[in-house]
């Protein structure tokens, strides 16, 4: 049903086992353990760019919190309008919430696929996905990308005396599938499995807590004050690590290795990516400050203000004076300077014209004689 997941996972595991098996030996437990760990590293390397996008999306989400709260306050009762406005806000800022979930969504199928492939090495159980096979028959069947020889190599491999696909609560009937009298391998002890599983469970829980603490420490004050974020932070800090300790007894040793490797990679990747993004933001702030300093007026220089629309611009000291005619400078008009050119009419209007004034009407007009 999910072969499109099982086969790619098994092929990646097969490749890494061939690499480490060539150095340490095909039946070596460390070769199989390193194969599982590098399966995780391969996946996380593929998901590196989506992880960076996730971090940027989270930062952008924190920056948009004030606008999101304003929309919630304005359209809290109108869910449909609220959804439309949220889509507009996300489109304006190029925000894609799916990118924030992509790394987690991509890891889930790999986790399920690895869990199934590891369990399929030992199909003597009767649970979900098990066939209830006889141990001898189980050793004669391939497992996805692994042939019969690889299946026997995996069952005979030991990590500090424990098979890496065994778990603490594994039934004794299934433990018998790991016995191989030809190689002198008996049924592994439960206490041996406990001695290997418990330290891995503790390391996985501590690593989960540290990763969560690092993520919470980078949240903004507004995001941390959000009630939903506060609940999720408590779950990530305490409930999830506790869940690893509780349910670790039901997980194969290889899955615990997967969990530890995934958390170690996440811890290092977070410091690398967050450090890079912090440096980029510092550079942007520095460039913005330099640009603002360049555009600011120099000390002692009065800033130039633009005139208001419709207002006449003020003349500065450097503006040349208006050109005035020589006759106007002497206080005489064109008429006074050239009296022969024009003769002012009676009534004093000529003097008014000479001075540039509007002539007054002559009210002392002679009366017309009646005929």
PDB file of N, CA, C and O in Angstrom, residues 252-326:
ATOM      1  N   UNK A 252      11.868   0.256  18.385  1.00  0.00           N
ATOM      2  CA  UNK A 252      13.122  -0.466  18.152  1.00  0.00           C
ATOM      3  C   UNK A 252      14.334   0.433  18.407  1.00  0.00           C
ATOM      4  O   UNK A 252      14.248   1.665  18.339  1.00  0.00           O
ATOM      5  N   UNK A 253      15.448  -0.194  18.692  1.00  0.00           N
ATOM      6  CA  UNK A 253      16.687   0.557  18.950  1.00  0.00           C
ATOM      7  C   UNK A 253      17.042   1.421  17.740  1.00  0.00           C
ATOM      8  O   UNK A 253      17.518   2.553  17.892  1.00  0.00           O
ATOM      9  N   UNK A 254      16.812   0.918  16.528  1.00  0.00           N
ATOM     10  CA  UNK A 254      17.119   1.687  15.327  1.00  0.00           C
ATOM     11  C   UNK A 254      16.274   2.958  15.241  1.00  0.00           C
ATOM     12  O   UNK A 254      16.759   3.999  14.785  1.00  0.00           O
ATOM     13  N   UNK A 255      15.013   2.901  15.693  1.00  0.00           N
ATOM     14  CA  UNK A 255      14.165   4.099  15.690  1.00  0.00           C
ATOM     15  C   UNK A 255      14.673   5.102  16.714  1.00  0.00           C
ATOM     16  O   UNK A 255      14.644   6.320  16.483  1.00  0.00           O
ATOM     17  N   UNK A 256      15.146   4.606  17.854  1.00  0.00           N
ATOM     18  CA  UNK A 256      15.745   5.506  18.846  1.00  0.00           C
ATOM     19  C   UNK A 256      17.003   6.167  18.282  1.00  0.00           C
ATOM     20  O   UNK A 256      17.258   7.357  18.530  1.00  0.00           O
ATOM     21  N   UNK A 257      17.780   5.405  17.513  1.00  0.00           N
ATOM     22  CA  UNK A 257      18.943   5.994  16.837  1.00  0.00           C
ATOM     23  C   UNK A 257      18.500   7.059  15.841  1.00  0.00           C
ATOM     24  O   UNK A 257      19.148   8.107  15.704  1.00  0.00           O
ATOM     25  N   UNK A 258      17.426   6.758  15.139  1.00  0.00           N
ATOM     26  CA  UNK A 258      16.859   7.733  14.207  1.00  0.00           C
ATOM     27  C   UNK A 258      16.488   9.009  14.955  1.00  0.00           C
ATOM     28  O   UNK A 258      16.779  10.127  14.495  1.00  0.00           O
ATOM     29  N   UNK A 259      15.841   8.883  16.102  1.00  0.00           N
ATOM     30  CA  UNK A 259      15.385  10.039  16.880  1.00  0.00           C
ATOM     31  C   UNK A 259      16.569  10.863  17.383  1.00  0.00           C
ATOM     32  O   UNK A 259      16.564  12.099  17.299  1.00  0.00           O
ATOM     33  N   UNK A 260      17.591  10.178  17.899  1.00  0.00           N
ATOM     34  CA  UNK A 260      18.775  10.882  18.401  1.00  0.00           C
ATOM     35  C   UNK A 260      19.476  11.611  17.259  1.00  0.00           C
ATOM     36  O   UNK A 260      19.858  12.788  17.385  1.00  0.00           O
ATOM     37  N   UNK A 261      19.672  10.933  16.137  1.00  0.00           N
ATOM     38  CA  UNK A 261      20.361  11.538  14.996  1.00  0.00           C
ATOM     39  C   UNK A 261      19.593  12.742  14.466  1.00  0.00           C
ATOM     40  O   UNK A 261      20.191  13.778  14.133  1.00  0.00           O
ATOM     41  N   UNK A 262      18.286  12.616  14.393  1.00  0.00           N
ATOM     42  CA  UNK A 262      17.446  13.707  13.892  1.00  0.00           C
ATOM     43  C   UNK A 262      17.548  14.932  14.792  1.00  0.00           C
ATOM     44  O   UNK A 262      17.651  16.065  14.315  1.00  0.00           O
ATOM     45  N   UNK A 263      17.554  14.719  16.100  1.00  0.00           N
ATOM     46  CA  UNK A 263      17.643  15.838  17.040  1.00  0.00           C
ATOM     47  C   UNK A 263      19.029  16.470  17.027  1.00  0.00           C
ATOM     48  O   UNK A 263      19.160  17.693  17.143  1.00  0.00           O
ATOM     49  N   UNK A 264      20.070  15.655  16.907  1.00  0.00           N
ATOM     50  CA  UNK A 264      21.426  16.205  16.837  1.00  0.00           C
ATOM     51  C   UNK A 264      21.586  17.066  15.581  1.00  0.00           C
ATOM     52  O   UNK A 264      22.189  18.148  15.626  1.00  0.00           O
ATOM     53  N   UNK A 265      21.078  16.578  14.459  1.00  0.00           N
ATOM     54  CA  UNK A 265      21.149  17.358  13.221  1.00  0.00           C
ATOM     55  C   UNK A 265      20.362  18.660  13.360  1.00  0.00           C
ATOM     56  O   UNK A 265      20.818  19.731  12.936  1.00  0.00           O
ATOM     57  N   UNK A 266      19.164  18.574  13.948  1.00  0.00           N
ATOM     58  CA  UNK A 266      18.330  19.758  14.119  1.00  0.00           C
ATOM     59  C   UNK A 266      19.018  20.789  14.993  1.00  0.00           C
ATOM     60  O   UNK A 266      18.978  21.995  14.706  1.00  0.00           O
ATOM     61  N   UNK A 267      19.666  20.344  16.065  1.00  0.00           N
ATOM     62  CA  UNK A 267      20.333  21.268  16.988  1.00  0.00           C
ATOM     63  C   UNK A 267      21.447  22.034  16.273  1.00  0.00           C
ATOM     64  O   UNK A 267      21.558  23.262  16.395  1.00  0.00           O
ATOM     65  N   UNK A 268      22.287  21.306  15.508  1.00  0.00           N
ATOM     66  CA  UNK A 268      23.362  21.969  14.782  1.00  0.00           C
ATOM     67  C   UNK A 268      22.838  22.843  13.653  1.00  0.00           C
ATOM     68  O   UNK A 268      23.342  23.950  13.421  1.00  0.00           O
ATOM     69  N   UNK A 269      21.819  22.377  12.952  1.00  0.00           N
ATOM     70  CA  UNK A 269      21.267  23.126  11.826  1.00  0.00           C
ATOM     71  C   UNK A 269      20.600  24.406  12.285  1.00  0.00           C
ATOM     72  O   UNK A 269      20.687  25.437  11.614  1.00  0.00           O
ATOM     73  N   UNK A 270      19.933  24.368  13.433  1.00  0.00           N
ATOM     74  CA  UNK A 270      19.286  25.565  13.953  1.00  0.00           C
ATOM     75  C   UNK A 270      20.308  26.659  14.234  1.00  0.00           C
ATOM     76  O   UNK A 270      20.104  27.824  13.868  1.00  0.00           O
ATOM     77  N   UNK A 271      21.408  26.299  14.881  1.00  0.00           N
ATOM     78  CA  UNK A 271      22.435  27.298  15.188  1.00  0.00           C
ATOM     79  C   UNK A 271      23.042  27.859  13.906  1.00  0.00           C
ATOM     80  O   UNK A 271      23.311  29.062  13.809  1.00  0.00           O
ATOM     81  N   UNK A 272      23.237  27.015  12.910  1.00  0.00           N
ATOM     82  CA  UNK A 272      23.814  27.459  11.643  1.00  0.00           C
ATOM     83  C   UNK A 272      22.862  28.393  10.900  1.00  0.00           C
ATOM     84  O   UNK A 272      23.243  29.499  10.481  1.00  0.00           O
ATOM     85  N   UNK A 273      21.616  27.982  10.757  1.00  0.00           N
ATOM     86  CA  UNK A 273      20.649  28.752   9.980  1.00  0.00           C
ATOM     87  C   UNK A 273      20.258  30.037  10.702  1.00  0.00           C
ATOM     88  O   UNK A 273      20.230  31.118  10.100  1.00  0.00           O
ATOM     89  N   UNK A 274      19.953  29.950  12.001  1.00  0.00           N
ATOM     90  CA  UNK A 274      19.566  31.148  12.741  1.00  0.00           C
ATOM     91  C   UNK A 274      20.715  32.150  12.796  1.00  0.00           C
ATOM     92  O   UNK A 274      20.496  33.360  12.734  1.00  0.00           O
ATOM     93  N   UNK A 275      21.948  31.644  12.936  1.00  0.00           N
ATOM     94  CA  UNK A 275      23.096  32.546  12.930  1.00  0.00           C
ATOM     95  C   UNK A 275      23.237  33.263  11.600  1.00  0.00           C
ATOM     96  O   UNK A 275      23.526  34.467  11.554  1.00  0.00           O
ATOM     97  N   UNK A 276      23.017  32.548  10.505  1.00  0.00           N
ATOM     98  CA  UNK A 276      23.109  33.150   9.179  1.00  0.00           C
ATOM     99  C   UNK A 276      22.023  34.199   8.981  1.00  0.00           C
ATOM    100  O   UNK A 276      22.289  35.301   8.472  1.00  0.00           O
ATOM    101  N   UNK A 277      20.788  33.889   9.379  1.00  0.00           N
ATOM    102  CA  UNK A 277      19.690  34.839   9.219  1.00  0.00           C
ATOM    103  C   UNK A 277      19.891  36.065  10.115  1.00  0.00           C
ATOM    104  O   UNK A 277      19.609  37.200   9.704  1.00  0.00           O
ATOM    105  N   UNK A 278      20.396  35.866  11.328  1.00  0.00           N
ATOM    106  CA  UNK A 278      20.672  37.001  12.217  1.00  0.00           C
ATOM    107  C   UNK A 278      21.718  37.930  11.611  1.00  0.00           C
ATOM    108  O   UNK A 278      21.597  39.163  11.702  1.00  0.00           O
ATOM    109  N   UNK A 279      22.746  37.351  10.995  1.00  0.00           N
ATOM    110  CA  UNK A 279      23.777  38.187  10.352  1.00  0.00           C
ATOM    111  C   UNK A 279      23.191  38.959   9.173  1.00  0.00           C
ATOM    112  O   UNK A 279      23.536  40.128   8.954  1.00  0.00           O
ATOM    113  N   UNK A 280      22.313  38.318   8.400  1.00  0.00           N
ATOM    114  CA  UNK A 280      21.675  39.006   7.281  1.00  0.00           C
ATOM    115  C   UNK A 280      20.825  40.175   7.767  1.00  0.00           C
ATOM    116  O   UNK A 280      20.844  41.260   7.169  1.00  0.00           O
ATOM    117  N   UNK A 281      20.091  39.982   8.855  1.00  0.00           N
ATOM    118  CA  UNK A 281      19.263  41.060   9.378  1.00  0.00           C
ATOM    119  C   UNK A 281      20.120  42.193   9.931  1.00  0.00           C
ATOM    120  O   UNK A 281      19.759  43.374   9.789  1.00  0.00           O
ATOM    121  N   UNK A 282      21.236  41.862  10.553  1.00  0.00           N
ATOM    122  CA  UNK A 282      22.149  42.902  11.045  1.00  0.00           C
ATOM    123  C   UNK A 282      22.711  43.714   9.891  1.00  0.00           C
ATOM    124  O   UNK A 282      22.858  44.942   9.987  1.00  0.00           O
ATOM    125  N   UNK A 283      23.062  43.040   8.792  1.00  0.00           N
ATOM    126  CA  UNK A 283      23.560  43.745   7.613  1.00  0.00           C
ATOM    127  C   UNK A 283      22.504  44.673   7.037  1.00  0.00           C
ATOM    128  O   UNK A 283      22.805  45.811   6.633  1.00  0.00           O
ATOM    129  N   UNK A 284      21.247  44.210   6.993  1.00  0.00           N
ATOM    130  CA  UNK A 284      20.174  45.056   6.484  1.00  0.00           C
ATOM    131  C   UNK A 284      19.977  46.286   7.368  1.00  0.00           C
ATOM    132  O   UNK A 284      19.793  47.399   6.867  1.00  0.00           O
ATOM    133  N   UNK A 285      20.017  46.099   8.677  1.00  0.00           N
ATOM    134  CA  UNK A 285      19.868  47.231   9.583  1.00  0.00           C
ATOM    135  C   UNK A 285      21.027  48.210   9.437  1.00  0.00           C
ATOM    136  O   UNK A 285      20.843  49.432   9.466  1.00  0.00           O
ATOM    137  N   UNK A 286      22.230  47.675   9.253  1.00  0.00           N
ATOM    138  CA  UNK A 286      23.411  48.518   9.097  1.00  0.00           C
ATOM    139  C   UNK A 286      23.325  49.341   7.819  1.00  0.00           C
ATOM    140  O   UNK A 286      23.619  50.547   7.806  1.00  0.00           O
ATOM    141  N   UNK A 287      22.911  48.703   6.703  1.00  0.00           N
ATOM    142  CA  UNK A 287      22.771  49.420   5.437  1.00  0.00           C
ATOM    143  C   UNK A 287      21.679  50.481   5.521  1.00  0.00           C
ATOM    144  O   UNK A 287      21.834  51.585   4.976  1.00  0.00           O
ATOM    145  N   UNK A 288      20.568  50.152   6.178  1.00  0.00           N
ATOM    146  CA  UNK A 288      19.486  51.128   6.334  1.00  0.00           C
ATOM    147  C   UNK A 288      19.936  52.332   7.154  1.00  0.00           C
ATOM    148  O   UNK A 288      19.607  53.480   6.844  1.00  0.00           O
ATOM    149  N   UNK A 289      20.736  52.091   8.212  1.00  0.00           N
ATOM    150  CA  UNK A 289      21.249  53.178   9.041  1.00  0.00           C
ATOM    151  C   UNK A 289      22.225  54.049   8.260  1.00  0.00           C
ATOM    152  O   UNK A 289      22.200  55.289   8.361  1.00  0.00           O
ATOM    153  N   UNK A 290      23.086  53.423   7.455  1.00  0.00           N
ATOM    154  CA  UNK A 290      24.032  54.190   6.642  1.00  0.00           C
ATOM    155  C   UNK A 290      23.300  55.041   5.612  1.00  0.00           C
ATOM    156  O   UNK A 290      23.663  56.197   5.376  1.00  0.00           O
ATOM    157  N   UNK A 291      22.270  54.487   4.985  1.00  0.00           N
ATOM    158  CA  UNK A 291      21.502  55.234   4.005  1.00  0.00           C
ATOM    159  C   UNK A 291      20.784  56.406   4.653  1.00  0.00           C
ATOM    160  O   UNK A 291      20.702  57.505   4.081  1.00  0.00           O
ATOM    161  N   UNK A 292      20.258  56.196   5.840  1.00  0.00           N
ATOM    162  CA  UNK A 292      19.582  57.271   6.554  1.00  0.00           C
ATOM    163  C   UNK A 292      20.554  58.374   6.939  1.00  0.00           C
ATOM    164  O   UNK A 292      20.235  59.561   6.884  1.00  0.00           O
ATOM    165  N   UNK A 293      21.783  57.973   7.317  1.00  0.00           N
ATOM    166  CA  UNK A 293      22.803  58.957   7.691  1.00  0.00           C
ATOM    167  C   UNK A 293      23.222  59.780   6.484  1.00  0.00           C
ATOM    168  O   UNK A 293      23.455  60.987   6.588  1.00  0.00           O
ATOM    169  N   UNK A 294      23.337  59.146   5.305  1.00  0.00           N
ATOM    170  CA  UNK A 294      23.724  59.871   4.094  1.00  0.00           C
ATOM    171  C   UNK A 294      22.666  60.883   3.680  1.00  0.00           C
ATOM    172  O   UNK A 294      22.986  61.980   3.210  1.00  0.00           O
ATOM    173  N   UNK A 295      21.394  60.531   3.851  1.00  0.00           N
ATOM    174  CA  UNK A 295      20.305  61.434   3.447  1.00  0.00           C
ATOM    175  C   UNK A 295      20.009  62.518   4.461  1.00  0.00           C
ATOM    176  O   UNK A 295      19.312  63.478   4.150  1.00  0.00           O
ATOM    177  N   UNK A 296      20.539  62.394   5.670  1.00  0.00           N
ATOM    178  CA  UNK A 296      20.288  63.390   6.706  1.00  0.00           C
ATOM    179  C   UNK A 296      21.068  64.672   6.401  1.00  0.00           C
ATOM    180  O   UNK A 296      22.153  64.627   5.818  1.00  0.00           O
ATOM    181  N   UNK A 297      20.541  65.901   6.762  1.00  0.00           N
ATOM    182  CA  UNK A 297      21.266  67.158   6.512  1.00  0.00           C
ATOM    183  C   UNK A 297      22.529  67.239   7.361  1.00  0.00           C
ATOM    184  O   UNK A 297      22.587  66.715   8.473  1.00  0.00           O
ATOM    185  N   UNK A 298      23.526  67.912   6.794  1.00  0.00           N
ATOM    186  CA  UNK A 298      24.788  68.058   7.511  1.00  0.00           C
ATOM    187  C   UNK A 298      24.631  69.032   8.675  1.00  0.00           C
ATOM    188  O   UNK A 298      23.746  69.891   8.654  1.00  0.00           O
ATOM    189  N   UNK A 299      25.490  68.946   9.693  1.00  0.00           N
ATOM    190  CA  UNK A 299      25.380  69.856  10.848  1.00  0.00           C
ATOM    191  C   UNK A 299      25.541  71.315  10.420  1.00  0.00           C
ATOM    192  O   UNK A 299      26.464  71.664   9.671  1.00  0.00           O
ATOM    193  N   UNK A 300      24.631  72.209  10.885  1.00  0.00           N
ATOM    194  CA  UNK A 300      24.700  73.631  10.569  1.00  0.00           C
ATOM    195  C   UNK A 300      23.966  74.030   9.317  1.00  0.00           C
ATOM    196  O   UNK A 300      23.839  75.222   9.032  1.00  0.00           O
ATOM    197  N   UNK A 301      23.478  73.069   8.530  1.00  0.00           N
ATOM    198  CA  UNK A 301      22.770  73.373   7.293  1.00  0.00           C
ATOM    199  C   UNK A 301      21.276  73.252   7.542  1.00  0.00           C
ATOM    200  O   UNK A 301      20.805  72.235   8.061  1.00  0.00           O
ATOM    201  N   UNK A 302      20.559  74.341   7.179  1.00  0.00           N
ATOM    202  CA  UNK A 302      19.117  74.342   7.375  1.00  0.00           C
ATOM    203  C   UNK A 302      18.462  73.445   6.343  1.00  0.00           C
ATOM    204  O   UNK A 302      18.749  73.555   5.155  1.00  0.00           O
ATOM    205  N   UNK A 303      17.634  72.512   6.770  1.00  0.00           N
ATOM    206  CA  UNK A 303      17.008  71.610   5.799  1.00  0.00           C
ATOM    207  C   UNK A 303      16.086  72.354   4.843  1.00  0.00           C
ATOM    208  O   UNK A 303      15.412  73.309   5.227  1.00  0.00           O
ATOM    209  N   UNK A 304      16.088  71.933   3.606  1.00  0.00           N
ATOM    210  CA  UNK A 304      15.258  72.555   2.583  1.00  0.00           C
ATOM    211  C   UNK A 304      13.846  71.980   2.665  1.00  0.00           C
ATOM    212  O   UNK A 304      13.667  70.763   2.639  1.00  0.00           O
ATOM    213  N   UNK A 305      12.890  72.897   2.783  1.00  0.00           N
ATOM    214  CA  UNK A 305      11.496  72.462   2.859  1.00  0.00           C
ATOM    215  C   UNK A 305      10.786  72.806   1.562  1.00  0.00           C
ATOM    216  O   UNK A 305      10.978  73.898   1.005  1.00  0.00           O
ATOM    217  N   UNK A 306       9.975  71.922   1.082  1.00  0.00           N
ATOM    218  CA  UNK A 306       9.236  72.144  -0.153  1.00  0.00           C
ATOM    219  C   UNK A 306       8.044  73.063   0.118  1.00  0.00           C
ATOM    220  O   UNK A 306       7.381  72.933   1.153  1.00  0.00           O
ATOM    221  N   UNK A 307       7.772  74.022  -0.803  1.00  0.00           N
ATOM    222  CA  UNK A 307       6.605  74.899  -0.598  1.00  0.00           C
ATOM    223  C   UNK A 307       5.301  74.117  -0.708  1.00  0.00           C
ATOM    224  O   UNK A 307       5.220  73.119  -1.417  1.00  0.00           O
ATOM    225  N   UNK A 308       4.310  74.626  -0.007  1.00  0.00           N
ATOM    226  CA  UNK A 308       3.016  73.990  -0.067  1.00  0.00           C
ATOM    227  C   UNK A 308       2.377  74.215  -1.436  1.00  0.00           C
ATOM    228  O   UNK A 308       2.702  75.188  -2.120  1.00  0.00           O
ATOM    229  N   UNK A 309       1.483  73.320  -1.838  1.00  0.00           N
ATOM    230  CA  UNK A 309       0.826  73.502  -3.153  1.00  0.00           C
ATOM    231  C   UNK A 309       0.068  74.807  -3.222  1.00  0.00           C
ATOM    232  O   UNK A 309      -0.735  75.129  -2.345  1.00  0.00           O
ATOM    233  N   UNK A 310       0.342  75.626  -4.262  1.00  0.00           N
ATOM    234  CA  UNK A 310      -0.356  76.904  -4.450  1.00  0.00           C
ATOM    235  C   UNK A 310       0.345  78.087  -3.830  1.00  0.00           C
ATOM    236  O   UNK A 310      -0.012  79.238  -4.100  1.00  0.00           O
ATOM    237  N   UNK A 311       1.369  77.829  -2.996  1.00  0.00           N
ATOM    238  CA  UNK A 311       2.085  78.930  -2.343  1.00  0.00           C
ATOM    239  C   UNK A 311       3.214  79.416  -3.238  1.00  0.00           C
ATOM    240  O   UNK A 311       3.826  78.639  -3.969  1.00  0.00           O
ATOM    241  N   UNK A 312       3.468  80.757  -3.183  1.00  0.00           N
ATOM    242  CA  UNK A 312       4.565  81.320  -3.978  1.00  0.00           C
ATOM    243  C   UNK A 312       5.891  80.997  -3.319  1.00  0.00           C
ATOM    244  O   UNK A 312       6.044  81.157  -2.111  1.00  0.00           O
ATOM    245  N   UNK A 313       6.872  80.525  -4.069  1.00  0.00           N
ATOM    246  CA  UNK A 313       8.173  80.195  -3.467  1.00  0.00           C
ATOM    247  C   UNK A 313       8.877  81.439  -2.949  1.00  0.00           C
ATOM    248  O   UNK A 313       8.799  82.523  -3.557  1.00  0.00           O
ATOM    249  N   UNK A 314       9.514  81.305  -1.829  1.00  0.00           N
ATOM    250  CA  UNK A 314      10.251  82.410  -1.232  1.00  0.00           C
ATOM    251  C   UNK A 314      11.586  82.592  -1.948  1.00  0.00           C
ATOM    252  O   UNK A 314      12.234  81.637  -2.331  1.00  0.00           O
ATOM    253  N   UNK A 315      11.955  83.859  -2.082  1.00  0.00           N
ATOM    254  CA  UNK A 315      13.234  84.155  -2.723  1.00  0.00           C
ATOM    255  C   UNK A 315      14.355  84.020  -1.712  1.00  0.00           C
ATOM    256  O   UNK A 315      14.300  84.556  -0.615  1.00  0.00           O
ATOM    257  N   UNK A 316      15.329  83.313  -2.104  1.00  0.00           N
ATOM    258  CA  UNK A 316      16.469  83.145  -1.213  1.00  0.00           C
ATOM    259  C   UNK A 316      17.439  84.294  -1.398  1.00  0.00           C
ATOM    260  O   UNK A 316      17.305  85.136  -2.291  1.00  0.00           O
ATOM    261  N   UNK A 317      18.454  84.337  -0.585  1.00  0.00           N
ATOM    262  CA  UNK A 317      19.456  85.396  -0.658  1.00  0.00           C
ATOM    263  C   UNK A 317      20.227  85.337  -1.967  1.00  0.00           C
ATOM    264  O   UNK A 317      20.751  86.352  -2.426  1.00  0.00           O
ATOM    265  N   UNK A 318      20.300  84.186  -2.562  1.00  0.00           N
ATOM    266  CA  UNK A 318      21.066  84.044  -3.783  1.00  0.00           C
ATOM    267  C   UNK A 318      20.255  84.415  -5.014  1.00  0.00           C
ATOM    268  O   UNK A 318      20.784  84.474  -6.116  1.00  0.00           O
ATOM    269  N   UNK A 319      18.929  84.707  -4.878  1.00  0.00           N
ATOM    270  CA  UNK A 319      18.093  85.050  -6.027  1.00  0.00           C
ATOM    271  C   UNK A 319      18.387  86.476  -6.473  1.00  0.00           C
ATOM    272  O   UNK A 319      18.382  87.402  -5.643  1.00  0.00           O
ATOM    273  N   UNK A 320      18.662  86.745  -7.752  1.00  0.00           N
ATOM    274  CA  UNK A 320      18.980  88.114  -8.209  1.00  0.00           C
ATOM    275  C   UNK A 320      17.757  89.012  -8.089  1.00  0.00           C
ATOM    276  O   UNK A 320      16.623  88.565  -8.219  1.00  0.00           O
ATOM    277  N   UNK A 321      17.973  90.324  -7.817  1.00  0.00           N
ATOM    278  CA  UNK A 321      16.846  91.273  -7.691  1.00  0.00           C
ATOM    279  C   UNK A 321      16.157  91.463  -9.016  1.00  0.00           C
ATOM    280  O   UNK A 321      16.753  91.270 -10.078  1.00  0.00           O
ATOM    281  N   UNK A 322      14.880  91.856  -9.010  1.00  0.00           N
ATOM    282  CA  UNK A 322      14.145  92.066 -10.276  1.00  0.00           C
ATOM    283  C   UNK A 322      14.695  93.251 -11.044  1.00  0.00           C
ATOM    284  O   UNK A 322      15.212  94.208 -10.466  1.00  0.00           O
ATOM    285  N   UNK A 323      14.603  93.188 -12.334  1.00  0.00           N
ATOM    286  CA  UNK A 323      15.108  94.261 -13.212  1.00  0.00           C
ATOM    287  C   UNK A 323      14.137  95.431 -13.173  1.00  0.00           C
ATOM    288  O   UNK A 323      12.936  95.259 -13.407  1.00  0.00           O
ATOM    289  N   UNK A 324      14.647  96.637 -12.853  1.00  0.00           N
ATOM    290  CA  UNK A 324      13.827  97.851 -12.751  1.00  0.00           C
ATOM    291  C   UNK A 324      14.319  98.845 -13.787  1.00  0.00           C
ATOM    292  O   UNK A 324      15.532  99.028 -13.980  1.00  0.00           O
ATOM    293  N   UNK A 325      13.397  99.521 -14.467  1.00  0.00           N
ATOM    294  CA  UNK A 325      13.765 100.488 -15.484  1.00  0.00           C
ATOM    295  C   UNK A 325      14.443 101.695 -14.865  1.00  0.00           C
ATOM    296  O   UNK A 325      14.164 102.052 -13.713  1.00  0.00           O
ATOM    297  N   UNK A 326      15.327 102.353 -15.603  1.00  0.00           N
ATOM    298  CA  UNK A 326      16.083 103.493 -15.074  1.00  0.00           C
ATOM    299  C   UNK A 326      15.173 104.647 -14.722  1.00  0.00           C
ATOM    300  O   UNK A 326      15.394 105.384 -13.760  1.00  0.00           O
TER     301      UNK A 326
END
